[in-house]
Structure formats: structure tokens, C-alpha cells
PDB file of C-alpha atoms in Angstrom:
ATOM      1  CA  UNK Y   1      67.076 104.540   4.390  1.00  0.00           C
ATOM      2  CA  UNK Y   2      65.018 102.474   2.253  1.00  0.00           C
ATOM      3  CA  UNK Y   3      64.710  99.557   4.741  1.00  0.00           C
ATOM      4  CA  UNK Y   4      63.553 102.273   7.052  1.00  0.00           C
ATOM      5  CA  UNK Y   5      60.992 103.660   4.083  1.00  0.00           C
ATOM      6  CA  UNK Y   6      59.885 100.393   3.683  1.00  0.00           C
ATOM      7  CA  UNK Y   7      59.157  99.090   7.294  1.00  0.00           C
ATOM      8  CA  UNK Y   8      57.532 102.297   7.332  1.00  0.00           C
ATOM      9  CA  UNK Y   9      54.773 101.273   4.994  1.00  0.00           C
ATOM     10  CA  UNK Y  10      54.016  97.540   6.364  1.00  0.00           C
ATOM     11  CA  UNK Y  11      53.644  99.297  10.021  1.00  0.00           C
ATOM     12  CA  UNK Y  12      51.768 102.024   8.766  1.00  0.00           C
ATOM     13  CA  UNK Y  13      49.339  99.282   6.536  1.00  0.00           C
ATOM     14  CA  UNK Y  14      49.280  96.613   9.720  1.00  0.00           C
ATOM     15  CA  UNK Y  15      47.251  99.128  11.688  1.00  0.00           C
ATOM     16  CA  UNK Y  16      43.943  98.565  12.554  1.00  0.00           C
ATOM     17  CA  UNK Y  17      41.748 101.067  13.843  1.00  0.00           C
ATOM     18  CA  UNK Y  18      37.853 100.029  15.293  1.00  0.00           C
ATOM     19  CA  UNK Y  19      35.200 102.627  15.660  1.00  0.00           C
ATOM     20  CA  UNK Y  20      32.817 101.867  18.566  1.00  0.00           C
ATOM     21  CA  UNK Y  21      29.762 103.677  17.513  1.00  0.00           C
ATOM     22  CA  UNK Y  22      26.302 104.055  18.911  1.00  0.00           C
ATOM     23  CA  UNK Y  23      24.491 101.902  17.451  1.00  0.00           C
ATOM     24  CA  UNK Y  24      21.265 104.304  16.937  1.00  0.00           C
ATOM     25  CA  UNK Y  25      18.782 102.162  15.413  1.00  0.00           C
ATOM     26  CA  UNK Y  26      19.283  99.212  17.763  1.00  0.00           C
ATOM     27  CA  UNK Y  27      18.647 101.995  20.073  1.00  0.00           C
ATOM     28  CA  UNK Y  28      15.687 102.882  18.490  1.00  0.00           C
ATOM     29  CA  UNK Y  29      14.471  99.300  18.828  1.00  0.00           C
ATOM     30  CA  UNK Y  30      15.375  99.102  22.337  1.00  0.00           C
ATOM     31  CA  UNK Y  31      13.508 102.174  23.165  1.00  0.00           C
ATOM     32  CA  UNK Y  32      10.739 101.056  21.024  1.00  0.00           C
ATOM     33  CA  UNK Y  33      10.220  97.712  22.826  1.00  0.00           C
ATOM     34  CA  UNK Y  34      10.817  99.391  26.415  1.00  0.00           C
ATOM     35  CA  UNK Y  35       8.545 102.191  25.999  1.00  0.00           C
ATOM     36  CA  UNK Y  36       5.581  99.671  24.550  1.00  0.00           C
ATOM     37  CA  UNK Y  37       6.280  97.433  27.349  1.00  0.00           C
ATOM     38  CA  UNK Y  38       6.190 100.131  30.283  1.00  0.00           C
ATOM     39  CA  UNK Y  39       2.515 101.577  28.411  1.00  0.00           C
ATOM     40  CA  UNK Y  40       1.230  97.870  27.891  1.00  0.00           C
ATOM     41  CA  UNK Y  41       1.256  98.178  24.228  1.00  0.00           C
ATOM     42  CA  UNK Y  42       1.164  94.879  22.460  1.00  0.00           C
ATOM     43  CA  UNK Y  43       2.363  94.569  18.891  1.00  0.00           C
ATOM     44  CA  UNK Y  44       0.244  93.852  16.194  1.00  0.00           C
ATOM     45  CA  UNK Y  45      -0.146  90.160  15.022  1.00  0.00           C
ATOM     46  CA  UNK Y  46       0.783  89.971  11.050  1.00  0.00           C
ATOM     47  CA  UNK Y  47      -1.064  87.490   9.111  1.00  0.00           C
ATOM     48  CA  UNK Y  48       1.592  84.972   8.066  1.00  0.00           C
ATOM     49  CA  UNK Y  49       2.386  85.046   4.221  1.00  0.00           C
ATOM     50  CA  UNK Y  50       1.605  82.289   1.904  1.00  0.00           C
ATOM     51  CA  UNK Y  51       4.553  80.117   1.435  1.00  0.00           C
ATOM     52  CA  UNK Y  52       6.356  78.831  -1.695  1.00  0.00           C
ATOM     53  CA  UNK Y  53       5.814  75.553  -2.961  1.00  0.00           C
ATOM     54  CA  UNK Y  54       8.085  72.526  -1.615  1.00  0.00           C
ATOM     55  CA  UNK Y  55       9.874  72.234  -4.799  1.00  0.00           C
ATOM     56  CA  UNK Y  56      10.538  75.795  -4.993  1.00  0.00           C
ATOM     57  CA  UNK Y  57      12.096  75.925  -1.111  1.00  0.00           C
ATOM     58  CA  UNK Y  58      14.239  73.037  -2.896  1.00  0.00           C
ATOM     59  CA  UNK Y  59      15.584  75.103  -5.838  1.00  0.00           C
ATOM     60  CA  UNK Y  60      16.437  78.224  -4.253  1.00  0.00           C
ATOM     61  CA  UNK Y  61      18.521  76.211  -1.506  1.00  0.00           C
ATOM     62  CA  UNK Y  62      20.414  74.135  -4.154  1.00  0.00           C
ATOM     63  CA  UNK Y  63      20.770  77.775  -6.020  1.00  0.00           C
ATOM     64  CA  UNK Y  64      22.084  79.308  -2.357  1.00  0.00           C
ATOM     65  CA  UNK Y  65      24.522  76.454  -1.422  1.00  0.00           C
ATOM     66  CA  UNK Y  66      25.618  76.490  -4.926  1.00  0.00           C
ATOM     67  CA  UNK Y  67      26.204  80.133  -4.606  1.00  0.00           C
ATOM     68  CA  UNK Y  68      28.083  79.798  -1.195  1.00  0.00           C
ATOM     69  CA  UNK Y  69      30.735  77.247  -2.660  1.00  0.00           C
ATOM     70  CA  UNK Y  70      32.079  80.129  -4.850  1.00  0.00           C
ATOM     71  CA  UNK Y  71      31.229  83.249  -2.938  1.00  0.00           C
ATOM     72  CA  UNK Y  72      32.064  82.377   0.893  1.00  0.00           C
ATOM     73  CA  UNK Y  73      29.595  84.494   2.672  1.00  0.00           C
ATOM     74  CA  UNK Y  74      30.562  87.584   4.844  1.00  0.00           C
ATOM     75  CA  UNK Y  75      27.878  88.855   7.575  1.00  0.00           C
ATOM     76  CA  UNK Y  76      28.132  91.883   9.593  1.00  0.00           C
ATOM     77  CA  UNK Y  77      27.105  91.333  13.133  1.00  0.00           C
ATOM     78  CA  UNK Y  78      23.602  93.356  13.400  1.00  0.00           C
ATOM     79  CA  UNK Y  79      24.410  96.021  15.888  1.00  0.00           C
ATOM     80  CA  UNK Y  80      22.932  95.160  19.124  1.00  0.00           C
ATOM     81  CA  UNK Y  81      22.015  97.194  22.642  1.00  0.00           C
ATOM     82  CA  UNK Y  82      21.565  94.880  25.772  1.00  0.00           C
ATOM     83  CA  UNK Y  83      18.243  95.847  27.414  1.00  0.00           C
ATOM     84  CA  UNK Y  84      18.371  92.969  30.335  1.00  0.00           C
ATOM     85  CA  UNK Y  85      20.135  93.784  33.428  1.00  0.00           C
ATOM     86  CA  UNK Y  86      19.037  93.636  36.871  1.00  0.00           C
ATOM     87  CA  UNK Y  87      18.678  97.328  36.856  1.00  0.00           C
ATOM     88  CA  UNK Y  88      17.290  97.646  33.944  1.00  0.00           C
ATOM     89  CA  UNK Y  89      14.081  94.746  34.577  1.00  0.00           C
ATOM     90  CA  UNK Y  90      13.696  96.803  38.273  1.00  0.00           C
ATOM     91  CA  UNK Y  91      13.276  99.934  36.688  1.00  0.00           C
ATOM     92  CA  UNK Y  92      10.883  99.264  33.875  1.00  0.00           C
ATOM     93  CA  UNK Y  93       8.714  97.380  36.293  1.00  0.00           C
ATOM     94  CA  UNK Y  94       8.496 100.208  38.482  1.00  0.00           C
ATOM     95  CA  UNK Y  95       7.975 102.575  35.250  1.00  0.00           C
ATOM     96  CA  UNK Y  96       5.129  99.956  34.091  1.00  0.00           C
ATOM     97  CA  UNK Y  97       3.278  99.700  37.603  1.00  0.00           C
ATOM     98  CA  UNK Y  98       3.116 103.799  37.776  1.00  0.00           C
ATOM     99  CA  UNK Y  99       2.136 104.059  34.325  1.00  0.00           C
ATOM    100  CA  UNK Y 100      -1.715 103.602  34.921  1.00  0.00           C
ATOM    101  CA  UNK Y 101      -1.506 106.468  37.237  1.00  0.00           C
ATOM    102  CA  UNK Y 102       0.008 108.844  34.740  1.00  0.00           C
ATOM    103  CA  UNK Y 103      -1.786 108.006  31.717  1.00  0.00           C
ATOM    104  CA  UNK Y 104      -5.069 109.567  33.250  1.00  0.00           C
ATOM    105  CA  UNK Y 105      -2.935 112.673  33.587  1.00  0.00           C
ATOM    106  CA  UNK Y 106      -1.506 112.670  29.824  1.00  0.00           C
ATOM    107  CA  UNK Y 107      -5.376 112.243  28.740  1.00  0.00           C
ATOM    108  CA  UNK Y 108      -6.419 115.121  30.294  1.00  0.00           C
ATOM    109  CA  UNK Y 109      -3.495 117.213  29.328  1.00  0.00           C
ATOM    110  CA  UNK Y 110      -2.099 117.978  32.806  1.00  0.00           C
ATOM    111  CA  UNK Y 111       1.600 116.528  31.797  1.00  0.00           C
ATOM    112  CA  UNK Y 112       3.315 116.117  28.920  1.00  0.00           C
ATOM    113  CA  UNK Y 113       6.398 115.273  26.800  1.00  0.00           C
ATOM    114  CA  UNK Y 114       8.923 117.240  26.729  1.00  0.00           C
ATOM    115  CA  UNK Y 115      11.939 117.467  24.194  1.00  0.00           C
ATOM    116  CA  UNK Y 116      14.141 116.128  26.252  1.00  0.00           C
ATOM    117  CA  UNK Y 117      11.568 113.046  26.354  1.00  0.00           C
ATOM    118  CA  UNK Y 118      11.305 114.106  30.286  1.00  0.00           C
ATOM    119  CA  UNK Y 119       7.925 114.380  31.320  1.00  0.00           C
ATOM    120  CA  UNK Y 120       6.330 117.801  32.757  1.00  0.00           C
ATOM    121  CA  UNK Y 121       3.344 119.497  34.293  1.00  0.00           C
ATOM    122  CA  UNK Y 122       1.817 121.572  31.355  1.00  0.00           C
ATOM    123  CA  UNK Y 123      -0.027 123.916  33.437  1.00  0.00           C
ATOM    124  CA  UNK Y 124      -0.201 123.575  37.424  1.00  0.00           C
ATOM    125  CA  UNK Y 125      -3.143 125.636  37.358  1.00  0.00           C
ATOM    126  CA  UNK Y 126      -5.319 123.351  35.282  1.00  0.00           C
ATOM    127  CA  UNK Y 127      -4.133 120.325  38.002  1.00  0.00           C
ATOM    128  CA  UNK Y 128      -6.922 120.189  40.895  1.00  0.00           C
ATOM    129  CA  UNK Y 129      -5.507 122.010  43.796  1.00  0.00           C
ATOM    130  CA  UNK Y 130      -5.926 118.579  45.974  1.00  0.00           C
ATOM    131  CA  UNK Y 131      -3.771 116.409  42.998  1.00  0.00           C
ATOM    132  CA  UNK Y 132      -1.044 119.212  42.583  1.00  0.00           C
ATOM    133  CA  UNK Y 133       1.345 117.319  45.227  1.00  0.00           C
ATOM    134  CA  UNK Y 134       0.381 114.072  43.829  1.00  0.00           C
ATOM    135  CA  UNK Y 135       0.860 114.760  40.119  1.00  0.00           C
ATOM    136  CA  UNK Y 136       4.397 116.205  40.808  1.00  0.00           C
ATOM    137  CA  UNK Y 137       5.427 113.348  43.091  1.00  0.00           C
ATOM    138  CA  UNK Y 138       4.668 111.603  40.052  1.00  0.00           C
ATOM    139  CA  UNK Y 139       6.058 113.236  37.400  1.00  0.00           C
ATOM    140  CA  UNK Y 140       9.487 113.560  39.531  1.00  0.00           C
ATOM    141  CA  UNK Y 141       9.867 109.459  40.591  1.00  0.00           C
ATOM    142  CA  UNK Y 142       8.757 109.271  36.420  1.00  0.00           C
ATOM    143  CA  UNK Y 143      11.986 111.427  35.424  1.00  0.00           C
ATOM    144  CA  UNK Y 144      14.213 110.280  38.212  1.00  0.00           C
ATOM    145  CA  UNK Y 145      13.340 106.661  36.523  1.00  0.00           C
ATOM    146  CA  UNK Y 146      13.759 107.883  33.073  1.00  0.00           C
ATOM    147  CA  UNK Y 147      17.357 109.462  33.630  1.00  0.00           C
ATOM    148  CA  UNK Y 148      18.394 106.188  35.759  1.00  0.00           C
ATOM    149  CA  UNK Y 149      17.152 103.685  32.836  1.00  0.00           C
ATOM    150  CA  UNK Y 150      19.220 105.428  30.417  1.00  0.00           C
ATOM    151  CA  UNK Y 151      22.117 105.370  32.276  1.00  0.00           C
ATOM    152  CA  UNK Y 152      21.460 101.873  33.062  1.00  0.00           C
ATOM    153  CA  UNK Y 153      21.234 100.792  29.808  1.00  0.00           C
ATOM    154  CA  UNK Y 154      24.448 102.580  29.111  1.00  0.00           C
ATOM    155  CA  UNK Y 155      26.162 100.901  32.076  1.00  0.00           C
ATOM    156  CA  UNK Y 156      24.936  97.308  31.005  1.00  0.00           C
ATOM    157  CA  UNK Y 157      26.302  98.099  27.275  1.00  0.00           C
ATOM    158  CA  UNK Y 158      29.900  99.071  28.479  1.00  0.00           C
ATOM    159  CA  UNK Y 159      29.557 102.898  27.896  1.00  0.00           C
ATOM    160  CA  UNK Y 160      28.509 104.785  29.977  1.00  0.00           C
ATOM    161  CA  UNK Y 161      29.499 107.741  27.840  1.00  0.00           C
ATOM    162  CA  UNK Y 162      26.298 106.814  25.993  1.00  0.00           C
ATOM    163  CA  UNK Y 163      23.846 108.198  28.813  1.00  0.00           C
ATOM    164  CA  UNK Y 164      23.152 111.027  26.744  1.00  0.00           C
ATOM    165  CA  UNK Y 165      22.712 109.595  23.431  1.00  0.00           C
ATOM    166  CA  UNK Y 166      20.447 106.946  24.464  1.00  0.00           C
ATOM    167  CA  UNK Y 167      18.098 110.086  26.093  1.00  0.00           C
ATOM    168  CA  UNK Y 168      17.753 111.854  22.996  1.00  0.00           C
ATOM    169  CA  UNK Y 169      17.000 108.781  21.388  1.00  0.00           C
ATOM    170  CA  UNK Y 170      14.152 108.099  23.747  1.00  0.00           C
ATOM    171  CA  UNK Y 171      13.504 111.308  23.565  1.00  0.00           C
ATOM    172  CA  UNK Y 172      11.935 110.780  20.357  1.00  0.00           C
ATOM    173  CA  UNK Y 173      10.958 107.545  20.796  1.00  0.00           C
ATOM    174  CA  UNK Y 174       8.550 108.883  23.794  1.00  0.00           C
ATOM    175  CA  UNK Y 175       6.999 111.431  21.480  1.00  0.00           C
ATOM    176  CA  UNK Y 176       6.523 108.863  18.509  1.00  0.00           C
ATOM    177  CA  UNK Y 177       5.042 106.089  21.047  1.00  0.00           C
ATOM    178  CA  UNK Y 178       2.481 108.872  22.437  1.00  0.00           C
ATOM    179  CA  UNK Y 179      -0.789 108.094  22.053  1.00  0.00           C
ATOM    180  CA  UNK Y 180      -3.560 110.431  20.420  1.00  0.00           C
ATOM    181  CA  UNK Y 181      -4.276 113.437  22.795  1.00  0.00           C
ATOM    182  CA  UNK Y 182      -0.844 113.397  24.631  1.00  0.00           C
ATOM    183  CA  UNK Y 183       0.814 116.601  24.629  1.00  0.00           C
ATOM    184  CA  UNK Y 184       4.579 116.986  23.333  1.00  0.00           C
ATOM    185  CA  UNK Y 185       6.598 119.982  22.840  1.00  0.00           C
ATOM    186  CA  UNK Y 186       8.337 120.842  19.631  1.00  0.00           C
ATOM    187  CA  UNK Y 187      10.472 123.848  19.167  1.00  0.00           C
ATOM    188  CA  UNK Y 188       9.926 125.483  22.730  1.00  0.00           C
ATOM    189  CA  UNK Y 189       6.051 125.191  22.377  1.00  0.00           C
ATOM    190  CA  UNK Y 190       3.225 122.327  23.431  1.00  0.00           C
ATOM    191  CA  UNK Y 191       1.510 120.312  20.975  1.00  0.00           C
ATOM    192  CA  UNK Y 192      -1.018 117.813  20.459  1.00  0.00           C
ATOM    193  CA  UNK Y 193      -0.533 114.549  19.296  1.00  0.00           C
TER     194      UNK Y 193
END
């Protein structure tokens, strides 16, 4: 019984378990750098920071190897979200090329955000009778593209159990990348950015 007891506790301490988690700020990034992309939004250029003498670069890299020799060092892989697929590169061009046709639309307040990060006609009354079909042709191919991207990107990471996931975090992404003047909702009504 005590072999048994025993055998028990090695089996039960060689388990391993791994958690596959969404990786939510590498999704954030993603999102980030897709949405930026698609709107034509370049990143600001930081002024690069003085450096540190010669002899200083010197001593702190004698200090780190010296370090390393008795503490080995250990780095967790940065959690990552692959962005480049075939599918992926189609659909963000397409979202980039209709882009200059929407943005007209967010400026004057005839579409906007919603929560779900899906876009929407605000109110199809303001919309010029002769742009109505237009601007919902638009906003449709915009959501059908939205809904396939996330999916995609899903796909091209191995789950495509993250679909939802990586919506809501573009949902928020879309509302945080808006520009000044773009409507959003929040809590069932329409704001302003």
C-alpha cells in the first residue's frame, strides 16, 4: 500500500498542465498597429535619447556578464499574435482602400462606432436621401470585413475559439483609435469623441 501511496505522489507531481491564454495585450498591439495602418496613421518619431558614455556601456556589460555567470538568466517568451497571413494582408488592404470613403462619413457624424467596435448609421435621416444606399453598402462590406479579420487573425493564431475575444478587443481599440469628432456609443447611447 505504501508503494502504491508513493507512486501516487511522483505521478501526481510529474504532471504538467499548460494554460493557452489570450494573450490580450499582444492583442491590443495587434489591433493597435492594424487599425493605424487601415486609417493611415503614422506613429510619432521619438527623439532618440542621449547615450551613456563608452566607458560606462563597458562597466555595466562587465557588471551584466558578471551577473549572468552566477544567476543563469530565465526569459519568458513575450506573448505574441501573428497578424501576417494571406487573409489577413487582403483584408486590411481592402479595409485601407475604403477607408477614405468612410472617414468623410465619421466627420460628419452619419456613422459611428459601436460597442461591439462594428460600425453603424447614426441616423439615416441625417444621410442625403441620394447617399443612403451608398453609405450602407459601405458600412455593411466595412463590418462584413471587420468580423472576417477577426476571425482571420484567430485562424492564423491556431484558435479559432478566439474570434470573439479578439472583437471585443478591437472593439475598444476602434473607439480609442477614433479621431476627434467620431461618434462612439457607450452604455446604449452615442457619444462624441
Amino acid at each position: 500500500m505504501r508503494k502504491i501511496s508513493v507512486l501516487s505522489a511522483l505521478l501526481l507531481t510529474a504532471c504538467v498542465t499548460i494554460n493557452i491564454y489570450f494573450p490580450a495585450a499582444a492583442a491590443e498591439k495587434a489591433a493597435d498597429e492594424i487599425i493605424k495602418d487601415i486609417q493611415g496613421i503614422t506613429p510619432q518619431k521619438t527623439e532618440p535619447k542621449a547615450s551613456l558614455p563608452d566607458w560606462q556601456v563597458s562597466m555595466y556589460q562587465l557588471i551584466d556578464a558578471a551577473i549572468n555567470v552566477v544567476v543563469s538568466p530565465v526569459q519568458a517568451a513575450e506573448a505574441d499574435l501573428n497578424i501576417d497571413s494571406a487573409e489577413i494582408r487582403r483584408l486590411r488592404a481592402t479595409m485601407e482602400s475604403r477607408f477614405p470613403s468612410l472617414q468623410p462619413l465619421y466627420a460628419a457624424g452619419f456613422i459611428g462606432i459601436q460597442a461591439d467596435g462594428l460600425l453603424a448609421v447614426r441616423d439615416a435621416a441625417s444621410v442625403p436621401l441620394k447617399d443612403r444606399n451608398q453609405v450602407n453598402k459601405l458600412v455593411a462590406a466595412e463590418n462584413a470585413d471587420r468580423q472576417s479579420l477577426y476571425q482571420a487573425i484567430a485562424n492564423a493564431n491556431g484558435h479559432p475559439d478566439w474570434a470573439a475575444q479578439i472583437k471585443s478587443t478591437f472593439a475598444a481599440r476602434w473607439v480609442s483609435n477614433a479621431q476627434s469628432g467620431w461618434w462612439y456609443q457607450s452604455s446604449g447611447s452615442w457619444k462624441q469623441k
